[in-house]
Every structure is written in structure tokens, then in C-alpha cells.
Amino acid sequence: MTWQERYRDKLATPDEAVELVRSGDLVVFALGSGGEPIALGQALGRRASELRDVRVLHAVANNPYPWLQAPSEAFAPRSIYIGPFERGAVAGRWLDYVPWSYGTSRRQEWCDRWGAYTRPDVFMVKVSPPDDEGWCSFGHTVWYSPTAARHARTVLAEVDPTFIRTGGDNRIHVSQIDRLVEGQPWPLTGQMAPVPPDEAEAASVIGALVAELVEDGDCIQVGVGVASQAVLHFLKAKRDLGVHSELLLHEMVQLAQEGVITGARKTVHPGTMVATCFILWPGTEEQKAAAAWIDGNPAVELYDIGYVTHVPRIAAHDRFVAINSALAIDLTGQVAVDTLGATPYSGTGGSLDFVVGANYSEGGRSIHAIPSTAQQGQVSRIVPQFPEGAVPTIPRNYVDFVVTEYGVASLQGKSLRERAKALIAIAHPKFRDELEAAARRLFWP
């Protein structure tokens, strides 16, 4: 049987496709704006009266599915990265947050023992139409799709004709898919939240300061966040930068087009930008142009997140520079990335993996770009101690440079007192007195 015949045999409507879901199954949704198969998810929601105890795993859900709106006997939702549609369910405590560092998924024994997204019963994903040999692409948003698809009992796919193709581990054959749903591409919705002028100004100062810590020939990773991403606007004078990052941002593509990012000095995948997802927001012409440049370009490779965030692979890069944002940092240097107090707010992602890898990289550095305040300047992000129930994402031993709009603190090799002094010096001036008083209680006799 040819792949074309297989393809025709597997065509189904969304409602027909989700008939393969059984009670008690673990159903994993692909991650990524534009990559999540929303038509399949909505069809699954319509089966609520027929199913029981279906565990549904998301990472930043892109649609208000029924199981995110109210508790249900049919569905038990969980998430590895909390987004806006999941926060109500987290607050109501009928959605479970699953914390982990993505890089651990490369361990085969981890896959065998715990599964999670690596061994779903049903994996739902979006793919491109097949090429001449029957291979479909995961498009601009790979994340954990290759691993989940390889290990799933059942793979259900929506076909999106707008999906790009890249090198790396970014394809699945028609023969590996159980049901295929054709239709119009689900429109990308939402937009980047507007950044208040004071936060944008702070981020710009932070970006310029972070850029001073980046040297010619470094290999960079940039995490999501206005402050961390701001560095990309200040790198045009650098030469031969490389990229090995969860996220590929359109500013990185522009830097590659301008000859700043070449990967010429990379010790792993030289000459190639490596990532797991290209961030594509709706209606953004710069990002559409960047996506067109990436499509079929041998200089760009997208891989499974477990490959990109594998700590030994990160550490194998010389002069690896991890640049990430954070929600808060305490005076000892512990960094909180995914919780506000005891409440899950986002996810750990690959932040810990990149920080640890950068620490072991020859000539590597890790940088946390943190605006000094939150909530319109009413709250300091530098705090004496985390409140009860708060969970540090990055242990203080691995935290290197911390940058706010008030300066740079270098924490490696410093005592607790020295760390506190360095962090207070880059806190917002209106909070420094109370931080100083707290530091005296905590660290001075």
C-alpha cells in the first residue's frame, strides 16, 4: 500500500478521530500557539457524556476546553506549563500542575518509568501536508511532538497547509499517524500583551546591560520574557554568535540575516541555529517574514525539547550563555520562575537545564534578566525570603549574573552577605532600605 493510499484510508472528521480515545486514557496535546489541534480538542470535549477519567495533559492550552472550565468526571486535566486558560482550573484545584525540567525526558528509563508526555495513550498534534515521500512536518512548533508521537498508542493529527518545514527532528510519516483530519487552518488568536511604558523602558536598559555580558563567538539561549528578549535589540555589533535555544525569535532571524548570528564558532551543530519552536504571533509581518526565511533553510534545525535542553549537550557548547527571565529572586540568590507564592503561575520549562548547562560550559555564563519591580512598581521582585509554600526553580548555587535596570550583580563565589549586598544594590531604590533591614536580621549578627 502506498503512503497516498494510507493517507486516504486515515482521513476522518474530528468527531470520528476522537472515537479512538478510551476511558482512563492519558491524552497529550501538542504544545505551541498554532500547533495545538483545537478541532480535535473540541471534538473530545463533545464526548464528555461517554468517557470517564480521561487524563488530559496540556502545556499552555490555547482554547477554553470544557475540562478547563469546570470539574468533570469525564476529564482530569493536568499541565506542565500553566497559561491563561489553565489558571482558573489551578485556582479551583481541579487541574494538577506537573513540574519538571524538560531535559530529563531524554533518559529512556525516565520515559519507561514515569511516562507523562513521553508515553501517552493518545497524542493529538498538528502537522503539515505530506511531502512526496509521505513525511509530514511538525511545522514551527516541535517541542515534545517527536517523542510523544513515537511512544503513543494512538496519534491523531490535524493537517495544516500553512506549516513550514525545517531540518532536525521535525517530521512524522503518514504511516505513524492513526487518524488524519483535514480542514482550514485554525486561526491564530490573541496577541502579545502590551507592555506598559515604564516596563518597556526598564527592559530596554536591562537588554543593553545584558548585551555587555555577551561576547563575540558566544552561543546564546534566550528565554521568554520582555526583559530577557530585550537583549536581542543590542547585539548588532557582535560577531559570529550562535543559537541553541528553546525559542527561536524573529529578532534572531534578523540577526542571522544581518550576519551577526552565524554559528561559525559553535562546537555543537556549527553553522546552524538549533531550537524547538519558532515563536509565531498572529498578524505580525516581521514574524511571518522570518517564518518564510526559516522554511526549508538548512541553517535552521528544530528538535525535540528533550534534545535541546539535554544538560550534557548544552554543556558541550563552549561559551554557552543562558539568558532567562524570572518572577522573583531572594537575597540568597534563589530564583523563582514558575510560582507566585505557592500558586503555580507558568512552568519551569528548560530554564534550570540551561542554567546548569551554562555553568558546566567552557567559558559559559548564565544571566537572569529581572525588572526590579512588579505590579506597576508596587512590589519588589528582589525579596528577603520567599514566602511559605513558594518553590525556588533555580538553586542559588547555579545563579550567576542577575541584571535589573539598576545594574548587574555577579553572585558566583560570593557569601550570603555579599550576595545580599549585591542584590540590594540593583533593587529599586524605594525598596532598598527595607531589604537592607531584612538582610541585617538574616545575615548579620
PDB file of N, CA and C in Angstrom, residues 115-191:
ATOM      1  N   GLY A 115       6.609   8.059  32.167  1.00  0.00           N
ATOM      2  CA  GLY A 115       5.752   8.338  31.025  1.00  0.00           C
ATOM      3  C   GLY A 115       5.473   9.801  30.810  1.00  0.00           C
ATOM      4  N   ALA A 116       4.469  10.336  31.508  1.00  0.00           N
ATOM      5  CA  ALA A 116       3.992  11.706  31.299  1.00  0.00           C
ATOM      6  C   ALA A 116       3.783  11.939  29.809  1.00  0.00           C
ATOM      7  N   TYR A 117       4.323  13.043  29.250  1.00  0.00           N
ATOM      8  CA  TYR A 117       4.052  13.275  27.834  1.00  0.00           C
ATOM      9  C   TYR A 117       4.804  12.314  26.934  1.00  0.00           C
ATOM     10  N   THR A 118       5.802  11.610  27.469  1.00  0.00           N
ATOM     11  CA  THR A 118       6.612  10.754  26.613  1.00  0.00           C
ATOM     12  C   THR A 118       5.939   9.434  26.252  1.00  0.00           C
ATOM     13  N   ARG A 119       4.955   9.002  27.045  1.00  0.00           N
ATOM     14  CA  ARG A 119       4.255   7.752  26.731  1.00  0.00           C
ATOM     15  C   ARG A 119       2.739   7.934  26.854  1.00  0.00           C
ATOM     16  N   PRO A 120       2.155   8.770  26.026  1.00  0.00           N
ATOM     17  CA  PRO A 120       0.700   8.959  26.105  1.00  0.00           C
ATOM     18  C   PRO A 120      -0.043   7.785  25.476  1.00  0.00           C
ATOM     19  N   ASP A 121      -1.278   7.607  25.892  1.00  0.00           N
ATOM     20  CA  ASP A 121      -2.139   6.668  25.170  1.00  0.00           C
ATOM     21  C   ASP A 121      -2.543   7.270  23.833  1.00  0.00           C
ATOM     22  N   VAL A 122      -2.885   8.565  23.878  1.00  0.00           N
ATOM     23  CA  VAL A 122      -3.297   9.262  22.653  1.00  0.00           C
ATOM     24  C   VAL A 122      -2.541  10.582  22.581  1.00  0.00           C
ATOM     25  N   PHE A 123      -1.919  10.837  21.449  1.00  0.00           N
ATOM     26  CA  PHE A 123      -1.236  12.108  21.228  1.00  0.00           C
ATOM     27  C   PHE A 123      -1.956  12.855  20.121  1.00  0.00           C
ATOM     28  N   MET A 124      -2.326  14.114  20.398  1.00  0.00           N
ATOM     29  CA  MET A 124      -3.023  14.962  19.434  1.00  0.00           C
ATOM     30  C   MET A 124      -2.092  16.087  18.995  1.00  0.00           C
ATOM     31  N   VAL A 125      -1.960  16.280  17.681  1.00  0.00           N
ATOM     32  CA  VAL A 125      -0.938  17.178  17.163  1.00  0.00           C
ATOM     33  C   VAL A 125      -1.392  17.758  15.832  1.00  0.00           C
ATOM     34  N   LYS A 126      -0.772  18.853  15.414  1.00  0.00           N
ATOM     35  CA  LYS A 126      -0.975  19.383  14.070  1.00  0.00           C
ATOM     36  C   LYS A 126       0.264  19.112  13.238  1.00  0.00           C
ATOM     37  N   VAL A 127       0.065  18.857  11.953  1.00  0.00           N
ATOM     38  CA  VAL A 127       1.169  18.564  11.042  1.00  0.00           C
ATOM     39  C   VAL A 127       0.918  19.236   9.695  1.00  0.00           C
ATOM     40  N   SER A 128       1.951  19.308   8.905  1.00  0.00           N
ATOM     41  CA  SER A 128       1.838  19.809   7.534  1.00  0.00           C
ATOM     42  C   SER A 128       1.257  18.714   6.639  1.00  0.00           C
ATOM     43  N   PRO A 129       0.844  19.046   5.442  1.00  0.00           N
ATOM     44  CA  PRO A 129       0.545  18.005   4.458  1.00  0.00           C
ATOM     45  C   PRO A 129       1.814  17.196   4.177  1.00  0.00           C
ATOM     46  N   PRO A 130       1.681  15.949   3.734  1.00  0.00           N
ATOM     47  CA  PRO A 130       2.875  15.132   3.456  1.00  0.00           C
ATOM     48  C   PRO A 130       3.652  15.637   2.242  1.00  0.00           C
ATOM     49  N   ASP A 131       4.975  15.375   2.278  1.00  0.00           N
ATOM     50  CA  ASP A 131       5.787  15.680   1.107  1.00  0.00           C
ATOM     51  C   ASP A 131       5.708  14.515   0.127  1.00  0.00           C
ATOM     52  N   ASP A 132       6.569  14.497  -0.866  1.00  0.00           N
ATOM     53  CA  ASP A 132       6.498  13.482  -1.912  1.00  0.00           C
ATOM     54  C   ASP A 132       6.761  12.073  -1.402  1.00  0.00           C
ATOM     55  N   GLU A 133       7.353  11.957  -0.220  1.00  0.00           N
ATOM     56  CA  GLU A 133       7.639  10.639   0.342  1.00  0.00           C
ATOM     57  C   GLU A 133       6.728  10.295   1.523  1.00  0.00           C
ATOM     58  N   GLY A 134       5.746  11.143   1.774  1.00  0.00           N
ATOM     59  CA  GLY A 134       4.784  10.850   2.839  1.00  0.00           C
ATOM     60  C   GLY A 134       5.170  11.370   4.204  1.00  0.00           C
ATOM     61  N   TRP A 135       6.143  12.260   4.287  1.00  0.00           N
ATOM     62  CA  TRP A 135       6.563  12.821   5.562  1.00  0.00           C
ATOM     63  C   TRP A 135       5.837  14.136   5.825  1.00  0.00           C
ATOM     64  N   CYS A 136       5.278  14.248   7.017  1.00  0.00           N
ATOM     65  CA  CYS A 136       4.639  15.481   7.462  1.00  0.00           C
ATOM     66  C   CYS A 136       5.570  16.203   8.432  1.00  0.00           C
ATOM     67  N   SER A 137       5.482  17.518   8.473  1.00  0.00           N
ATOM     68  CA  SER A 137       6.301  18.326   9.369  1.00  0.00           C
ATOM     69  C   SER A 137       5.473  18.763  10.578  1.00  0.00           C
ATOM     70  N   PHE A 138       6.151  18.901  11.732  1.00  0.00           N
ATOM     71  CA  PHE A 138       5.502  19.498  12.905  1.00  0.00           C
ATOM     72  C   PHE A 138       5.518  21.020  12.818  1.00  0.00           C
ATOM     73  N   GLY A 139       6.012  21.546  11.723  1.00  0.00           N
ATOM     74  CA  GLY A 139       5.942  22.978  11.475  1.00  0.00           C
ATOM     75  C   GLY A 139       6.905  23.788  12.309  1.00  0.00           C
ATOM     76  N   HIS A 140       6.406  24.923  12.793  1.00  0.00           N
ATOM     77  CA  HIS A 140       7.250  25.849  13.552  1.00  0.00           C
ATOM     78  C   HIS A 140       7.293  25.522  15.038  1.00  0.00           C
ATOM     79  N   THR A 141       6.556  24.478  15.467  1.00  0.00           N
ATOM     80  CA  THR A 141       6.380  24.230  16.886  1.00  0.00           C
ATOM     81  C   THR A 141       6.567  22.750  17.198  1.00  0.00           C
ATOM     82  N   VAL A 142       7.809  22.347  17.450  1.00  0.00           N
ATOM     83  CA  VAL A 142       8.138  20.938  17.639  1.00  0.00           C
ATOM     84  C   VAL A 142       7.921  20.492  19.082  1.00  0.00           C
ATOM     85  N   TRP A 143       8.589  21.165  20.028  1.00  0.00           N
ATOM     86  CA  TRP A 143       8.503  20.846  21.443  1.00  0.00           C
ATOM     87  C   TRP A 143       8.677  19.342  21.684  1.00  0.00           C
ATOM     88  N   TYR A 144       7.690  18.667  22.283  1.00  0.00           N
ATOM     89  CA  TYR A 144       7.849  17.244  22.599  1.00  0.00           C
ATOM     90  C   TYR A 144       7.154  16.343  21.586  1.00  0.00           C
ATOM     91  N   SER A 145       6.717  16.889  20.456  1.00  0.00           N
ATOM     92  CA  SER A 145       5.943  16.100  19.494  1.00  0.00           C
ATOM     93  C   SER A 145       6.670  14.864  18.979  1.00  0.00           C
ATOM     94  N   PRO A 146       7.949  14.919  18.606  1.00  0.00           N
ATOM     95  CA  PRO A 146       8.595  13.693  18.108  1.00  0.00           C
ATOM     96  C   PRO A 146       8.593  12.560  19.126  1.00  0.00           C
ATOM     97  N   THR A 147       8.932  12.856  20.392  1.00  0.00           N
ATOM     98  CA  THR A 147       8.973  11.816  21.420  1.00  0.00           C
ATOM     99  C   THR A 147       7.583  11.282  21.713  1.00  0.00           C
ATOM    100  N   ALA A 148       6.612  12.178  21.884  1.00  0.00           N
ATOM    101  CA  ALA A 148       5.253  11.741  22.191  1.00  0.00           C
ATOM    102  C   ALA A 148       4.681  10.895  21.061  1.00  0.00           C
ATOM    103  N   ALA A 149       4.920  11.305  19.813  1.00  0.00           N
ATOM    104  CA  ALA A 149       4.394  10.548  18.668  1.00  0.00           C
ATOM    105  C   ALA A 149       5.028   9.177  18.567  1.00  0.00           C
ATOM    106  N   ARG A 150       6.324   9.077  18.865  1.00  0.00           N
ATOM    107  CA  ARG A 150       6.999   7.779  18.778  1.00  0.00           C
ATOM    108  C   ARG A 150       6.488   6.785  19.816  1.00  0.00           C
ATOM    109  N   HIS A 151       6.079   7.263  20.978  1.00  0.00           N
ATOM    110  CA  HIS A 151       5.709   6.365  22.068  1.00  0.00           C
ATOM    111  C   HIS A 151       4.198   6.193  22.243  1.00  0.00           C
ATOM    112  N   ALA A 152       3.388   6.984  21.573  1.00  0.00           N
ATOM    113  CA  ALA A 152       1.939   6.934  21.781  1.00  0.00           C
ATOM    114  C   ALA A 152       1.319   5.668  21.189  1.00  0.00           C
ATOM    115  N   ARG A 153       0.288   5.187  21.849  1.00  0.00           N
ATOM    116  CA  ARG A 153      -0.505   4.089  21.274  1.00  0.00           C
ATOM    117  C   ARG A 153      -1.230   4.576  20.029  1.00  0.00           C
ATOM    118  N   THR A 154      -1.772   5.796  20.094  1.00  0.00           N
ATOM    119  CA  THR A 154      -2.594   6.347  19.022  1.00  0.00           C
ATOM    120  C   THR A 154      -2.166   7.785  18.753  1.00  0.00           C
ATOM    121  N   VAL A 155      -1.986   8.141  17.484  1.00  0.00           N
ATOM    122  CA  VAL A 155      -1.647   9.506  17.097  1.00  0.00           C
ATOM    123  C   VAL A 155      -2.769  10.057  16.218  1.00  0.00           C
ATOM    124  N   LEU A 156      -3.339  11.177  16.643  1.00  0.00           N
ATOM    125  CA  LEU A 156      -4.386  11.865  15.885  1.00  0.00           C
ATOM    126  C   LEU A 156      -3.818  13.204  15.434  1.00  0.00           C
ATOM    127  N   ALA A 157      -3.956  13.521  14.142  1.00  0.00           N
ATOM    128  CA  ALA A 157      -3.310  14.722  13.612  1.00  0.00           C
ATOM    129  C   ALA A 157      -4.268  15.562  12.787  1.00  0.00           C
ATOM    130  N   GLU A 158      -4.199  16.873  12.997  1.00  0.00           N
ATOM    131  CA  GLU A 158      -4.860  17.839  12.132  1.00  0.00           C
ATOM    132  C   GLU A 158      -3.839  18.323  11.099  1.00  0.00           C
ATOM    133  N   VAL A 159      -4.244  18.389   9.858  1.00  0.00           N
ATOM    134  CA  VAL A 159      -3.347  18.805   8.776  1.00  0.00           C
ATOM    135  C   VAL A 159      -3.498  20.303   8.538  1.00  0.00           C
ATOM    136  N   ASP A 160      -2.386  21.030   8.656  1.00  0.00           N
ATOM    137  CA  ASP A 160      -2.387  22.481   8.469  1.00  0.00           C
ATOM    138  C   ASP A 160      -1.502  22.822   7.268  1.00  0.00           C
ATOM    139  N   PRO A 161      -2.081  23.264   6.167  1.00  0.00           N
ATOM    140  CA  PRO A 161      -1.299  23.518   4.952  1.00  0.00           C
ATOM    141  C   PRO A 161      -0.336  24.686   5.069  1.00  0.00           C
ATOM    142  N   THR A 162      -0.428  25.476   6.142  1.00  0.00           N
ATOM    143  CA  THR A 162       0.473  26.626   6.297  1.00  0.00           C
ATOM    144  C   THR A 162       1.771  26.256   7.009  1.00  0.00           C
ATOM    145  N   PHE A 163       1.888  25.034   7.510  1.00  0.00           N
ATOM    146  CA  PHE A 163       3.053  24.663   8.307  1.00  0.00           C
ATOM    147  C   PHE A 163       4.333  24.647   7.469  1.00  0.00           C
ATOM    148  N   ILE A 164       5.403  25.175   8.066  1.00  0.00           N
ATOM    149  CA  ILE A 164       6.705  25.189   7.412  1.00  0.00           C
ATOM    150  C   ILE A 164       7.426  23.863   7.647  1.00  0.00           C
ATOM    151  N   ARG A 165       8.555  23.687   6.952  1.00  0.00           N
ATOM    152  CA  ARG A 165       9.398  22.507   7.125  1.00  0.00           C
ATOM    153  C   ARG A 165      10.807  22.972   7.509  1.00  0.00           C
ATOM    154  N   THR A 166      11.416  22.216   8.408  1.00  0.00           N
ATOM    155  CA  THR A 166      12.797  22.523   8.797  1.00  0.00           C
ATOM    156  C   THR A 166      13.583  21.225   8.900  1.00  0.00           C
ATOM    157  N   GLY A 167      14.880  21.361   9.055  1.00  0.00           N
ATOM    158  CA  GLY A 167      15.709  20.208   9.360  1.00  0.00           C
ATOM    159  C   GLY A 167      15.591  19.862  10.831  1.00  0.00           C
ATOM    160  N   GLY A 168      16.412  18.911  11.268  1.00  0.00           N
ATOM    161  CA  GLY A 168      16.364  18.470  12.657  1.00  0.00           C
ATOM    162  C   GLY A 168      15.452  17.272  12.829  1.00  0.00           C
ATOM    163  N   ASP A 169      14.839  17.175  13.988  1.00  0.00           N
ATOM    164  CA  ASP A 169      13.912  16.076  14.295  1.00  0.00           C
ATOM    165  C   ASP A 169      12.496  16.622  14.189  1.00  0.00           C
ATOM    166  N   ASN A 170      12.090  16.957  12.980  1.00  0.00           N
ATOM    167  CA  ASN A 170      10.850  17.711  12.790  1.00  0.00           C
ATOM    168  C   ASN A 170       9.972  17.089  11.711  1.00  0.00           C
ATOM    169  N   ARG A 171       9.684  15.797  11.862  1.00  0.00           N
ATOM    170  CA  ARG A 171       8.782  15.200  10.892  1.00  0.00           C
ATOM    171  C   ARG A 171       8.221  13.888  11.439  1.00  0.00           C
ATOM    172  N   ILE A 172       7.110  13.477  10.844  1.00  0.00           N
ATOM    173  CA  ILE A 172       6.453  12.218  11.164  1.00  0.00           C
ATOM    174  C   ILE A 172       5.873  11.669   9.867  1.00  0.00           C
ATOM    175  N   HIS A 173       5.966  10.348   9.671  1.00  0.00           N
ATOM    176  CA  HIS A 173       5.469   9.749   8.426  1.00  0.00           C
ATOM    177  C   HIS A 173       3.984   9.443   8.556  1.00  0.00           C
ATOM    178  N   VAL A 174       3.294   9.500   7.427  1.00  0.00           N
ATOM    179  CA  VAL A 174       1.860   9.186   7.393  1.00  0.00           C
ATOM    180  C   VAL A 174       1.578   7.829   8.033  1.00  0.00           C
ATOM    181  N   SER A 175       2.499   6.889   7.853  1.00  0.00           N
ATOM    182  CA  SER A 175       2.281   5.544   8.404  1.00  0.00           C
ATOM    183  C   SER A 175       2.254   5.526   9.929  1.00  0.00           C
ATOM    184  N   GLN A 176       2.789   6.569  10.587  1.00  0.00           N
ATOM    185  CA  GLN A 176       2.827   6.637  12.046  1.00  0.00           C
ATOM    186  C   GLN A 176       1.609   7.338  12.635  1.00  0.00           C
ATOM    187  N   ILE A 177       0.715   7.808  11.787  1.00  0.00           N
ATOM    188  CA  ILE A 177      -0.478   8.535  12.227  1.00  0.00           C
ATOM    189  C   ILE A 177      -1.692   7.635  12.062  1.00  0.00           C
ATOM    190  N   ASP A 178      -2.570   7.604  13.077  1.00  0.00           N
ATOM    191  CA  ASP A 178      -3.737   6.715  13.031  1.00  0.00           C
ATOM    192  C   ASP A 178      -4.951   7.363  12.389  1.00  0.00           C
ATOM    193  N   ARG A 179      -5.160   8.659  12.633  1.00  0.00           N
ATOM    194  CA  ARG A 179      -6.275   9.385  12.007  1.00  0.00           C
ATOM    195  C   ARG A 179      -5.781  10.755  11.584  1.00  0.00           C
ATOM    196  N   LEU A 180      -6.213  11.187  10.407  1.00  0.00           N
ATOM    197  CA  LEU A 180      -5.854  12.489   9.859  1.00  0.00           C
ATOM    198  C   LEU A 180      -7.108  13.316   9.627  1.00  0.00           C
ATOM    199  N   VAL A 181      -7.079  14.549  10.097  1.00  0.00           N
ATOM    200  CA  VAL A 181      -8.221  15.449   9.948  1.00  0.00           C
ATOM    201  C   VAL A 181      -7.801  16.615   9.070  1.00  0.00           C
ATOM    202  N   GLU A 182      -8.447  16.779   7.942  1.00  0.00           N
ATOM    203  CA  GLU A 182      -8.169  17.913   7.073  1.00  0.00           C
ATOM    204  C   GLU A 182      -9.166  19.024   7.348  1.00  0.00           C
ATOM    205  N   GLY A 183      -8.757  20.225   7.001  1.00  0.00           N
ATOM    206  CA  GLY A 183      -9.657  21.360   7.178  1.00  0.00           C
ATOM    207  C   GLY A 183      -8.888  22.649   7.042  1.00  0.00           C
ATOM    208  N   GLN A 184      -9.573  23.747   7.290  1.00  0.00           N
ATOM    209  CA  GLN A 184      -8.915  25.034   7.234  1.00  0.00           C
ATOM    210  C   GLN A 184      -8.021  25.219   8.453  1.00  0.00           C
ATOM    211  N   PRO A 185      -6.874  25.912   8.284  1.00  0.00           N
ATOM    212  CA  PRO A 185      -6.011  26.173   9.447  1.00  0.00           C
ATOM    213  C   PRO A 185      -6.791  26.914  10.528  1.00  0.00           C
ATOM    214  N   TRP A 186      -6.631  26.481  11.762  1.00  0.00           N
ATOM    215  CA  TRP A 186      -7.268  27.190  12.862  1.00  0.00           C
ATOM    216  C   TRP A 186      -6.575  28.535  13.034  1.00  0.00           C
ATOM    217  N   PRO A 187      -7.311  29.638  12.983  1.00  0.00           N
ATOM    218  CA  PRO A 187      -6.634  30.939  13.018  1.00  0.00           C
ATOM    219  C   PRO A 187      -5.930  31.172  14.341  1.00  0.00           C
ATOM    220  N   LEU A 188      -4.723  31.731  14.246  1.00  0.00           N
ATOM    221  CA  LEU A 188      -4.031  32.151  15.455  1.00  0.00           C
ATOM    222  C   LEU A 188      -4.805  33.294  16.080  1.00  0.00           C
ATOM    223  N   THR A 189      -4.992  33.217  17.388  1.00  0.00           N
ATOM    224  CA  THR A 189      -5.752  34.253  18.084  1.00  0.00           C
ATOM    225  C   THR A 189      -4.889  34.886  19.153  1.00  0.00           C
ATOM    226  N   GLY A 190      -5.401  35.981  19.679  1.00  0.00           N
ATOM    227  CA  GLY A 190      -4.684  36.665  20.743  1.00  0.00           C
ATOM    228  C   GLY A 190      -3.511  37.458  20.180  1.00  0.00           C
ATOM    229  N   GLN A 191      -2.839  38.140  21.046  1.00  0.00           N
ATOM    230  CA  GLN A 191      -1.681  38.920  20.649  1.00  0.00           C
ATOM    231  C   GLN A 191      -0.798  39.140  21.861  1.00  0.00           C
TER     232      GLN A 191
END
